[in-house]
Coordinates of N, CA, C and O in Angstrom, one line a residue:
X511 N 120.0 176.6 132.2 CA 121.0 177.2 132.9 C 120.6 178.6 133.4 O 121.0 179.0 134.5
X512 N 119.8 179.3 132.6 CA 119.4 180.7 133.0 C 118.4 180.7 134.1 O 118.2 181.7 134.8
X513 N 117.7 179.5 134.4 CA 116.7 179.4 135.4 C 117.4 179.3 136.8 O 116.7 179.4 137.8
X514 N 118.6 178.9 136.9 CA 119.3 178.7 138.2 C 119.6 180.0 138.9 O 120.3 180.8 138.3
X515 N 119.0 180.2 140.0 CA 119.3 181.5 140.8 C 120.5 181.3 141.7 O 120.8 180.3 142.2
X516 N 121.2 182.4 141.8 CA 122.3 182.5 142.7 C 123.5 181.7 142.2 O 124.3 181.2 143.1
X517 N 123.7 181.5 140.9 CA 124.8 180.7 140.4 C 126.1 181.4 140.6 O 127.1 180.7 140.6
X518 N 126.1 182.7 140.8 CA 127.4 183.4 141.0 C 127.9 183.2 142.4 O 129.1 183.2 142.6
X519 N 127.1 183.0 143.4 CA 127.5 182.8 144.8 C 127.7 181.4 145.2 O 128.0 181.1 146.3
X520 N 127.5 180.4 144.3 CA 127.6 179.0 144.6 C 129.0 178.6 145.0 O 129.9 178.9 144.4
X521 N 129.0 177.8 146.1 CA 130.3 177.2 146.6 C 130.7 176.1 145.6 O 129.8 175.4 145.1
X522 N 131.9 175.9 145.3 CA 132.3 174.9 144.3 C 131.8 173.5 144.6 O 131.6 172.7 143.7
X523 N 131.7 173.1 145.9 CA 131.3 171.7 146.2 C 129.8 171.6 146.6 O 129.4 170.6 147.2
X524 N 129.0 172.6 146.4 CA 127.6 172.6 146.8 C 126.7 171.9 145.9 O 127.1 171.6 144.7
X525 N 125.5 171.7 146.3 CA 124.5 171.1 145.5 C 124.2 172.1 144.3 O 123.9 171.6 143.2
X526 N 124.2 173.4 144.5 CA 124.0 174.4 143.5 C 125.0 174.2 142.4 O 124.7 174.3 141.2
X527 N 126.3 174.0 142.8 CA 127.4 173.9 141.8 C 127.2 172.6 141.0 O 127.4 172.6 139.7
X528 N 126.7 171.5 141.6 CA 126.4 170.3 140.8 C 125.3 170.5 139.8 O 125.3 170.1 138.7
X529 N 124.3 171.3 140.3 CA 123.1 171.6 139.4 C 123.6 172.5 138.2 O 123.2 172.2 137.1
X530 N 124.4 173.4 138.5 CA 125.0 174.2 137.4 C 125.8 173.4 136.4 O 125.7 173.5 135.2
X531 N 126.6 172.5 137.0 CA 127.4 171.6 136.1 C 126.5 170.7 135.3 O 126.8 170.5 134.1
X532 N 125.5 170.1 135.8 CA 124.5 169.3 135.1 C 123.9 170.1 133.9 O 123.8 169.6 132.8
X533 N 123.5 171.3 134.2 CA 122.9 172.2 133.2 C 123.8 172.5 132.1 O 123.5 172.5 130.9
X534 N 125.1 172.8 132.4 CA 126.1 173.1 131.4 C 126.4 171.9 130.5 O 126.5 172.0 129.3
X535 N 126.5 170.7 131.2 CA 126.7 169.5 130.4 C 125.5 169.2 129.5 O 125.7 168.7 128.3
X536 N 124.3 169.4 129.9 CA 123.1 169.2 129.1 C 123.1 170.1 127.9 O 122.9 169.7 126.8
X537 N 123.5 171.4 128.1 CA 123.5 172.3 127.0 C 124.6 171.9 126.0 O 124.4 172.0 124.8
X538 N 125.7 171.4 126.5 CA 126.8 171.0 125.6 C 126.4 169.8 124.8 O 126.6 169.8 123.5
X539 N 125.7 168.8 125.4 CA 125.3 167.7 124.6 C 124.2 168.0 123.6 O 124.2 167.5 122.5
X540 N 123.3 168.9 124.0 CA 122.3 169.3 123.0 C 122.9 170.1 121.8 O 122.4 169.9 120.7
X541 N 123.8 171.0 122.1 CA 124.4 171.7 121.0 C 125.2 170.8 120.1 O 125.2 170.9 118.9
X542 N 125.9 169.8 120.7 CA 126.7 168.8 119.9 C 125.7 168.0 119.0 O 126.0 167.7 117.8
X543 N 124.6 167.6 119.6 CA 123.6 166.8 118.8 C 123.0 167.6 117.7 O 122.8 167.1 116.6
X544 N 122.8 168.9 117.9 CA 122.3 169.8 116.9 C 123.3 169.9 115.8 O 122.9 169.8 114.6
X545 N 124.5 170.1 116.1 CA 125.6 170.2 115.1 C 125.7 168.9 114.2 O 125.8 169.0 113.0
X546 N 125.6 167.8 114.9 CA 125.7 166.5 114.2 C 124.5 166.3 113.2 O 124.6 165.9 112.1
X547 N 123.3 166.7 113.7 CA 122.1 166.7 112.9 C 122.2 167.6 111.7 O 121.9 167.2 110.5
X548 N 122.7 168.8 111.8 CA 122.9 169.7 110.7 C 123.9 169.2 109.7 O 123.7 169.2 108.5
X549 N 125.0 168.7 110.2 CA 126.0 168.1 109.3 C 125.5 167.0 108.5 O 125.8 166.8 107.3
X550 N 124.8 166.1 109.2 CA 124.2 164.9 108.5 C 123.2 165.4 107.4 O 123.2 164.9 106.3
X551 N 122.4 166.3 107.8 CA 121.4 166.8 106.8 C 122.1 167.5 105.6 O 121.6 167.4 104.5
X552 N 123.1 168.2 105.9 CA 123.9 168.9 104.8 C 124.5 167.9 103.9 O 124.4 168.1 102.7
X553 N 125.1 166.9 104.4 CA 125.7 165.9 103.5 C 124.7 165.2 102.7 O 124.9 164.9 101.5
X554 N 123.5 164.8 103.3 CA 122.4 164.2 102.6 C 121.9 165.2 101.5 O 121.6 164.8 100.4
X555 N 121.8 166.4 101.9 CA 121.3 167.5 101.0 C 122.2 167.7 99.8 O 121.7 167.8 98.7
X556 N 123.5 167.6 100.0 CA 124.4 167.8 98.9 C 124.3 166.6 97.9 O 124.4 166.8 96.7
X557 N 124.1 165.4 98.4 CA 123.9 164.3 97.5 C 122.6 164.4 96.7 O 122.7 164.2 95.5
X558 N 121.6 164.8 97.3 CA 120.3 164.9 96.6 C 120.4 166.1 95.6 O 119.8 166.0 94.5
X559 N 121.1 167.2 96.0 CA 121.2 168.3 95.0 C 122.0 167.8 93.8 O 121.6 168.2 92.7
X560 N 123.0 167.0 94.0 CA 123.7 166.4 92.8 C 122.8 165.7 91.9 O 122.8 165.8 90.7
X561 N 122.0 164.8 92.5 CA 121.0 164.0 91.7 C 120.0 164.9 91.0 O 119.6 164.7 89.8
X562 N 119.5 165.9 91.7 CA 118.5 166.8 91.1 C 119.2 167.6 89.9 O 118.5 167.7 88.9
X563 N 120.4 168.1 90.1 CA 121.0 168.8 89.0 C 121.3 167.8 87.8 O 121.2 168.3 86.7
X564 N 121.7 166.6 88.1 CA 122.0 165.6 87.0 C 120.7 165.3 86.3 O 120.8 165.2 85.0
X565 N 119.6 165.1 86.9 CA 118.4 164.7 86.2 C 117.7 165.9 85.5 O 116.9 165.7 84.6
X566 N 118.1 167.1 85.8 CA 117.6 168.3 85.2 C 118.5 168.7 84.0 O 118.2 169.8 83.4
X567 N 119.6 168.0 83.7 CA 120.4 168.3 82.6 C 119.6 168.0 81.3 O 118.7 167.2 81.3
X568 N 120.0 168.6 80.2 CA 119.3 168.6 78.9 C 119.1 167.1 78.4 O 118.0 166.8 77.9
X569 N 120.1 166.3 78.6 CA 120.0 164.9 78.0 C 119.0 164.0 78.8 O 118.5 163.0 78.3
X570 N 118.7 164.4 80.1 CA 117.8 163.6 80.9 C 116.5 164.3 81.3 O 115.7 163.8 82.0
X571 N 116.3 165.5 80.8 CA 115.2 166.4 81.2 C 113.8 165.7 80.8 O 112.8 165.9 81.5
X572 N 113.7 165.0 79.7 CA 112.5 164.5 79.3 C 112.1 163.1 79.9 O 111.0 162.7 79.9
X573 N 113.1 162.5 80.5 CA 112.9 161.2 81.1 C 112.0 161.3 82.4 O 112.3 162.1 83.3
X574 N 111.0 160.5 82.5 CA 110.1 160.6 83.7 C 110.5 159.7 84.8 O 110.3 160.0 86.0
X575 N 110.9 158.4 84.5 CA 111.4 157.5 85.5 C 112.7 156.8 85.0 O 113.0 156.8 83.8
X576 N 113.4 156.1 85.9 CA 114.6 155.4 85.6 C 114.4 154.0 86.0 O 113.8 153.7 87.0
X577 N 115.0 153.1 85.3 CA 115.1 151.7 85.6 C 116.2 151.5 86.7 O 116.9 152.4 87.0
X578 N 116.2 150.3 87.2 CA 117.2 150.0 88.3 C 118.6 150.2 87.7 O 119.5 150.7 88.4
X579 N 118.9 149.7 86.5 CA 120.2 149.8 85.9 C 120.6 151.2 85.7 O 121.7 151.6 85.8
X580 N 119.6 152.0 85.3 CA 119.9 153.5 85.0 C 120.2 154.2 86.3 O 121.1 155.1 86.4
X581 N 119.5 153.8 87.4 CA 119.8 154.4 88.7 C 121.2 154.0 89.1 O 121.9 154.9 89.7
X582 N 121.6 152.8 88.9 CA 122.9 152.3 89.3 C 124.0 153.1 88.5 O 125.0 153.4 89.0
X583 N 123.7 153.3 87.2 CA 124.7 154.1 86.4 C 124.8 155.5 86.9 O 125.9 156.1 86.9
X584 N 123.7 156.1 87.3 CA 123.7 157.4 87.9 C 124.5 157.4 89.2 O 125.3 158.4 89.5
X585 N 124.4 156.4 90.0 CA 125.1 156.3 91.2 C 126.6 156.1 90.9 O 127.5 156.7 91.6
X586 N 127.0 155.4 89.8 CA 128.4 155.3 89.4 C 128.9 156.7 89.1 O 130.0 157.0 89.4
X587 N 128.1 157.5 88.3 CA 128.5 158.9 88.0 C 128.7 159.7 89.3 O 129.7 160.4 89.3
X588 N 127.8 159.5 90.2 CA 128.0 160.3 91.5 C 129.2 159.9 92.2 O 130.0 160.8 92.7
X589 N 129.6 158.6 92.2 CA 130.8 158.2 92.9 C 132.1 158.6 92.2 O 133.1 158.7 92.8
X590 N 132.0 158.8 90.9 CA 133.1 159.2 90.1 C 133.3 160.7 89.9 O 134.2 161.1 89.3
X591 N 132.4 161.5 90.6 CA 132.5 162.9 90.4 C 133.8 163.5 91.0 O 134.2 164.6 90.5
X592 N 134.5 162.9 91.8 CA 135.7 163.4 92.4 C 137.0 162.7 91.9 O 138.0 162.9 92.4
X593 N 136.8 161.9 90.8 CA 138.0 161.2 90.3 C 139.1 162.1 89.8 O 140.3 161.9 90.0
X594 N 138.8 163.3 89.2 CA 139.8 164.2 88.7 C 140.6 164.8 89.9 O 141.8 164.8 89.8
X595 N 139.9 165.2 90.9 CA 140.5 165.7 92.1 C 141.4 164.6 92.8 O 142.5 164.9 93.2
X596 N 140.9 163.4 92.8 CA 141.7 162.3 93.4 C 143.0 162.0 92.6 O 144.0 161.8 93.2
X597 N 142.9 162.0 91.3 CA 144.1 161.8 90.5 C 145.1 163.0 90.7 O 146.3 162.7 90.8
X598 N 144.6 164.2 90.8 CA 145.4 165.3 91.0 C 146.1 165.2 92.4 O 147.3 165.5 92.5
X599 N 145.4 164.8 93.4 CA 146.0 164.6 94.7 C 147.0 163.4 94.7 O 148.0 163.5 95.4
X600 N 146.7 162.4 93.9 CA 147.6 161.3 93.9 C 149.0 161.7 93.2 O 150.0 161.3 93.7
X601 N 148.9 162.5 92.2 CA 150.2 163.0 91.6 C 150.9 163.9 92.5 O 152.1 163.9 92.6
X602 N 150.1 164.7 93.2 CA 150.8 165.6 94.2 C 151.4 164.9 95.3 O 152.5 165.2 95.8
X603 N 150.8 163.8 95.8 CA 151.4 162.9 96.8 C 152.7 162.3 96.3 O 153.7 162.2 97.1
X604 N 152.7 161.9 95.0 CA 154.0 161.3 94.5 C 155.1 162.3 94.4 O 156.2 162.0 94.6
X605 N 154.7 163.6 94.0 CA 155.7 164.6 93.8 C 156.3 165.1 95.1 O 157.5 165.4 95.2
X606 N 155.4 165.3 96.0 CA 155.9 165.9 97.3 C 155.8 164.8 98.4 O 155.5 163.7 98.1
X607 N 156.1 165.3 99.6 CA 156.1 164.3 100.7 C 154.7 163.8 101.1 O 154.6 162.7 101.6
X608 N 153.7 164.7 101.0 CA 152.4 164.3 101.5 C 151.4 165.3 101.2 O 151.6 166.3 100.5
X609 N 150.2 165.1 101.7 CA 149.1 166.0 101.5 C 148.8 166.8 102.8 O 149.2 166.4 103.9
X610 N 148.1 167.9 102.6 CA 147.7 168.7 103.8 C 146.6 167.9 104.5 O 146.0 167.0 104.0
X611 N 146.3 168.2 105.8 CA 145.3 167.5 106.5 C 143.9 167.7 105.9 O 143.1 166.7 105.9
X612 N 143.6 168.8 105.2 CA 142.4 169.0 104.5 C 142.3 168.0 103.3 O 141.2 167.4 103.1
X613 N 143.4 167.9 102.6 CA 143.4 167.0 101.5 C 143.3 165.5 101.9 O 142.6 164.7 101.3
X614 N 143.9 165.2 103.0 CA 143.9 163.8 103.5 C 142.4 163.5 103.9 O 141.9 162.4 103.7
X615 N 141.7 164.5 104.5 CA 140.3 164.3 104.9 C 139.5 164.1 103.7 O 138.6 163.2 103.7
X616 N 139.7 164.8 102.7 CA 139.0 164.7 101.4 C 139.1 163.3 100.8 O 138.2 162.6 100.5
X617 N 140.4 162.8 100.8 CA 140.7 161.5 100.3 C 140.0 160.4 101.1 O 139.3 159.5 100.6
X618 N 140.0 160.6 102.5 CA 139.4 159.6 103.4 C 137.9 159.6 103.2 O 137.2 158.6 103.2
X619 N 137.2 160.8 103.0 CA 135.8 160.9 102.8 C 135.4 160.2 101.5 O 134.4 159.4 101.5
X620 N 136.1 160.4 100.5 CA 135.8 159.8 99.2 C 135.9 158.3 99.3 O 135.1 157.5 98.8
X621 N 137.0 157.8 99.9 CA 137.2 156.3 100.0 C 136.1 155.7 100.9 O 135.6 154.6 100.6
X622 N 135.8 156.4 102.0 CA 134.7 155.9 102.9 C 133.4 155.8 102.1 O 132.6 154.8 102.3
X623 N 133.1 156.8 101.3 CA 131.8 156.8 100.6 C 131.8 155.7 99.6 O 130.8 155.0 99.4
X624 N 132.9 155.4 98.9 CA 132.9 154.3 98.0 C 132.8 153.0 98.6 O 132.1 152.1 98.1
X625 N 133.5 152.8 99.8 CA 133.3 151.5 100.5 C 131.9 151.3 101.0 O 131.3 150.2 100.9
X626 N 131.3 152.4 101.5 CA 129.9 152.3 102.0 C 129.0 151.9 100.8 O 128.1 151.1 101.0
X627 N 129.2 152.5 99.7 CA 128.4 152.2 98.5 C 128.5 150.8 98.1 O 127.5 150.1 97.7
X628 N 129.7 150.2 98.1 CA 129.9 148.8 97.7 C 129.3 147.9 98.7 O 128.7 146.9 98.3
X629 N 129.5 148.1 100.0 CA 129.0 147.2 101.0 C 127.5 147.3 101.3 O 126.8 146.3 101.2
X630 N 127.0 148.4 101.6 CA 125.6 148.5 102.0 C 124.8 149.3 101.0 O 123.6 149.2 101.1
X631 N 125.4 150.0 100.1 CA 124.6 150.8 99.2 C 124.4 152.2 99.8 O 124.5 152.4 101.0
X632 N 124.2 153.2 98.9 CA 123.9 154.6 99.3 C 122.4 154.9 99.2 O 121.7 154.4 98.3
X633 N 122.0 155.8 100.0 CA 120.6 156.3 99.9 C 120.6 157.3 98.8 O 121.2 158.3 98.8
X634 N 119.8 157.0 97.7 CA 119.6 157.9 96.6 C 118.1 158.1 96.4 O 117.3 157.3 96.8
X635 N 117.7 159.2 95.7 CA 116.3 159.4 95.4 C 115.7 158.2 94.6 O 116.4 157.7 93.7
X636 N 114.5 157.8 94.9 CA 113.8 156.7 94.2 C 113.4 157.2 92.9 O 112.3 157.7 92.7
X637 N 114.2 157.0 91.9 CA 113.9 157.5 90.5 C 113.0 156.6 89.7 O 112.7 156.8 88.6
X638 N 112.7 155.4 90.4 CA 111.7 154.5 89.8 C 110.3 155.1 89.8 O 109.4 154.8 89.1
X639 N 110.1 156.0 90.8 CA 108.8 156.5 91.1 C 108.7 157.9 90.4 O 109.4 158.8 90.7
X640 N 107.7 158.1 89.5 CA 107.5 159.3 88.8 C 107.2 160.5 89.7 O 107.6 161.6 89.4
X641 N 106.5 160.3 90.8 CA 106.1 161.3 91.7 C 107.4 161.9 92.4 O 107.5 163.1 92.6
X642 N 108.3 161.0 92.8 CA 109.5 161.4 93.4 C 110.4 162.2 92.5 O 111.0 163.2 92.8
X643 N 110.4 161.7 91.2 CA 111.2 162.5 90.2 C 110.6 163.9 90.0 O 111.4 164.8 90.0
X644 N 109.3 164.0 90.0 CA 108.7 165.3 89.8 C 109.0 166.2 91.0 O 109.3 167.4 90.9
X645 N 108.9 165.6 92.2 CA 109.2 166.4 93.4 C 110.6 166.8 93.4 O 111.0 167.9 93.8
X646 N 111.5 165.9 93.0 CA 113.0 166.2 93.0 C 113.3 167.3 92.0 O 114.1 168.2 92.3
X647 N 112.6 167.3 90.9 CA 112.9 168.3 89.8 C 112.5 169.7 90.3 O 113.2 170.7 90.0
X648 N 111.4 169.8 91.1 CA 111.0 171.1 91.6 C 111.5 171.5 93.0 O 111.3 172.6 93.5
X649 N 112.3 170.6 93.6 CA 112.8 170.8 94.9 C 113.7 172.0 94.9 O 114.6 172.2 94.1
X650 N 113.6 172.9 95.9 CA 114.3 174.2 96.0 C 115.6 174.0 96.7 O 116.4 175.0 96.8
X651 N 116.0 172.9 97.2 CA 117.3 172.7 97.9 C 117.2 172.9 99.4 O 118.2 172.9 100.1
X652 N 116.0 173.1 99.9 CA 115.8 173.3 101.3 C 116.1 172.0 102.1 O 115.5 171.0 101.8
X653 N 117.0 172.1 103.1 CA 117.4 170.9 103.8 C 116.2 170.4 104.6 O 116.1 169.2 104.9
X654 N 115.3 171.3 105.1 CA 114.2 170.8 105.9 C 113.1 170.1 105.1 O 112.3 169.4 105.7
X655 N 113.1 170.2 103.8 CA 112.1 169.5 103.0 C 112.7 168.2 102.4 O 112.0 167.7 101.5
X656 N 113.8 167.8 102.8 CA 114.4 166.5 102.3 C 113.5 165.4 102.5 O 113.4 164.4 101.7
X657 N 112.7 165.4 103.6 CA 111.9 164.3 104.0 C 110.8 164.0 102.9 O 110.2 162.9 102.9
X658 N 110.5 165.0 102.1 CA 109.5 164.8 101.0 C 110.0 164.0 99.9 O 109.2 163.5 99.1
X659 N 111.3 163.7 99.8 CA 111.9 163.0 98.8 C 112.2 161.6 99.3 O 113.0 161.4 100.2
X660 N 111.6 160.6 98.7 CA 111.8 159.2 99.1 C 113.1 158.7 98.7 O 113.5 158.9 97.5
X661 N 113.9 158.1 99.6 CA 115.2 157.6 99.3 C 115.2 156.1 99.3 O 114.4 155.5 100.1
X662 N 116.0 155.4 98.5 CA 116.2 154.0 98.5 C 117.7 153.7 98.5 O 118.5 154.5 98.1
X663 N 118.0 152.5 99.0 CA 119.4 152.0 99.0 C 119.7 151.5 97.6 O 118.9 150.7 97.0
X664 N 120.8 151.9 97.1 CA 121.2 151.5 95.8 C 122.7 151.2 95.8 O 123.5 152.0 96.3
X665 N 123.1 150.2 95.1 CA 124.6 149.9 95.0 C 125.0 150.2 93.6 O 124.3 150.1 92.7
X666 N 126.3 150.5 93.5 CA 126.9 150.8 92.2 C 126.9 149.5 91.4 O 126.9 148.4 91.9
X667 N 127.1 149.6 90.0 CA 127.2 148.4 89.2 C 128.5 147.7 89.4 O 129.5 148.3 89.5
X668 N 128.4 146.4 89.5 CA 129.6 145.5 89.6 C 129.4 144.4 88.6 O 128.3 144.1 88.1
X669 N 130.5 143.8 88.2 CA 130.4 142.7 87.3 C 129.7 141.5 87.9 O 128.9 140.8 87.3
X670 N 129.8 141.4 89.3 CA 129.1 140.3 90.0 C 127.6 140.5 90.0 O 126.8 139.6 89.9
X671 N 127.2 141.8 90.3 CA 125.8 142.1 90.5 C 125.1 142.3 89.2 O 123.8 142.3 89.2
X672 N 125.8 142.6 88.1 CA 125.0 142.9 86.9 C 124.3 141.7 86.4 O 123.2 141.9 85.9
X673 N 124.8 140.6 86.5 CA 124.2 139.4 86.0 C 122.9 139.1 86.7 O 121.9 138.7 86.2
X674 N 122.9 139.4 88.0 CA 121.7 139.1 88.8 C 120.6 140.1 88.5 O 119.5 139.8 88.3
X675 N 121.0 141.4 88.4 CA 120.0 142.5 88.3 C 119.6 142.6 86.8 O 118.6 143.3 86.5
X676 N 120.3 142.0 85.8 CA 119.9 142.1 84.4 C 118.7 141.2 84.1 O 118.1 141.3 83.1
X677 N 118.4 140.2 85.0 CA 117.3 139.3 84.8 C 116.0 140.1 84.8 O 115.7 140.8 85.8
X678 N 115.2 140.0 83.8 CA 113.9 140.7 83.7 C 113.0 140.4 84.9 O 112.2 141.3 85.3
X679 N 113.0 139.2 85.3 CA 112.1 138.8 86.4 C 112.4 139.6 87.7 O 111.6 140.1 88.4
X680 N 113.7 139.6 88.0 CA 114.2 140.3 89.2 C 113.9 141.8 89.1 O 113.5 142.5 90.0
X681 N 114.1 142.4 87.9 CA 113.7 143.8 87.6 C 112.3 144.1 87.9 O 111.9 145.0 88.5
X682 N 111.4 143.2 87.4 CA 110.0 143.3 87.5 C 109.6 143.3 89.0 O 108.8 144.1 89.5
X683 N 110.1 142.3 89.7 CA 109.8 142.2 91.2 C 110.3 143.4 91.9 O 109.6 144.0 92.8
X684 N 111.5 143.9 91.6 CA 112.1 145.1 92.2 C 111.2 146.3 92.0 O 111.0 147.1 92.9
X685 N 110.8 146.5 90.8 CA 109.9 147.7 90.5 C 108.5 147.5 91.1 O 108.0 148.5 91.6
X686 N 108.0 146.3 91.2 CA 106.7 146.1 91.8 C 106.7 146.4 93.3 O 105.8 146.9 93.8
X687 N 107.8 145.9 93.9 CA 107.8 146.1 95.4 C 108.5 147.4 95.8 O 108.4 147.7 97.0
X688 N 109.1 148.0 94.9 CA 109.8 149.3 95.3 C 111.2 149.0 95.9 O 111.8 149.9 96.5
X689 N 111.6 147.8 95.9 CA 112.9 147.4 96.6 C 114.0 147.4 95.5 O 113.8 147.2 94.3
X690 N 115.2 147.7 96.0 CA 116.4 147.7 95.1 C 117.1 146.4 95.3 O 117.4 146.1 96.4
X691 N 117.3 145.7 94.2 CA 118.0 144.4 94.3 C 119.5 144.6 93.9 O 119.8 145.3 92.9
X692 N 120.4 143.9 94.6 CA 121.7 143.9 94.2 C 122.6 144.5 95.2 O 122.9 145.1 95.9

């Protein structure tokens, strides 16, 4: 936009005005894409920070790798991290007429995250790999270095899926191939 000369004197229906309009639209699209990228990276970063903090707690500090079932139980913990807030909002909704828009958005985000986890699985750090665990433990929380942490799709534990993934053969194949089953 700054390269366009004479933009102050441009007639509204001139070629110069159309050029200015195109430049402004391009800048708007680029800034929107940048904001979307940053928001996506921030949400991914928050999830990875939760897993990093959880595996650095005293009870898990000595563990080098996790099995598939342990990863799924960690994912269950991650999905249940907002249960207290959700119960509080539910009681508030029953007592009063409704929730504020911010609280409604929170409820919607939590429900969407749970549905996504059940249907397609969530991207979580690959805790089967010792190198990824080591990288995650020393990660400083920089959003730009998230790409150094390998992510895999993992679904939460279900009664239907537990029987399948409890099979030792399936576990061995999953660990050998690096794929998550279930």
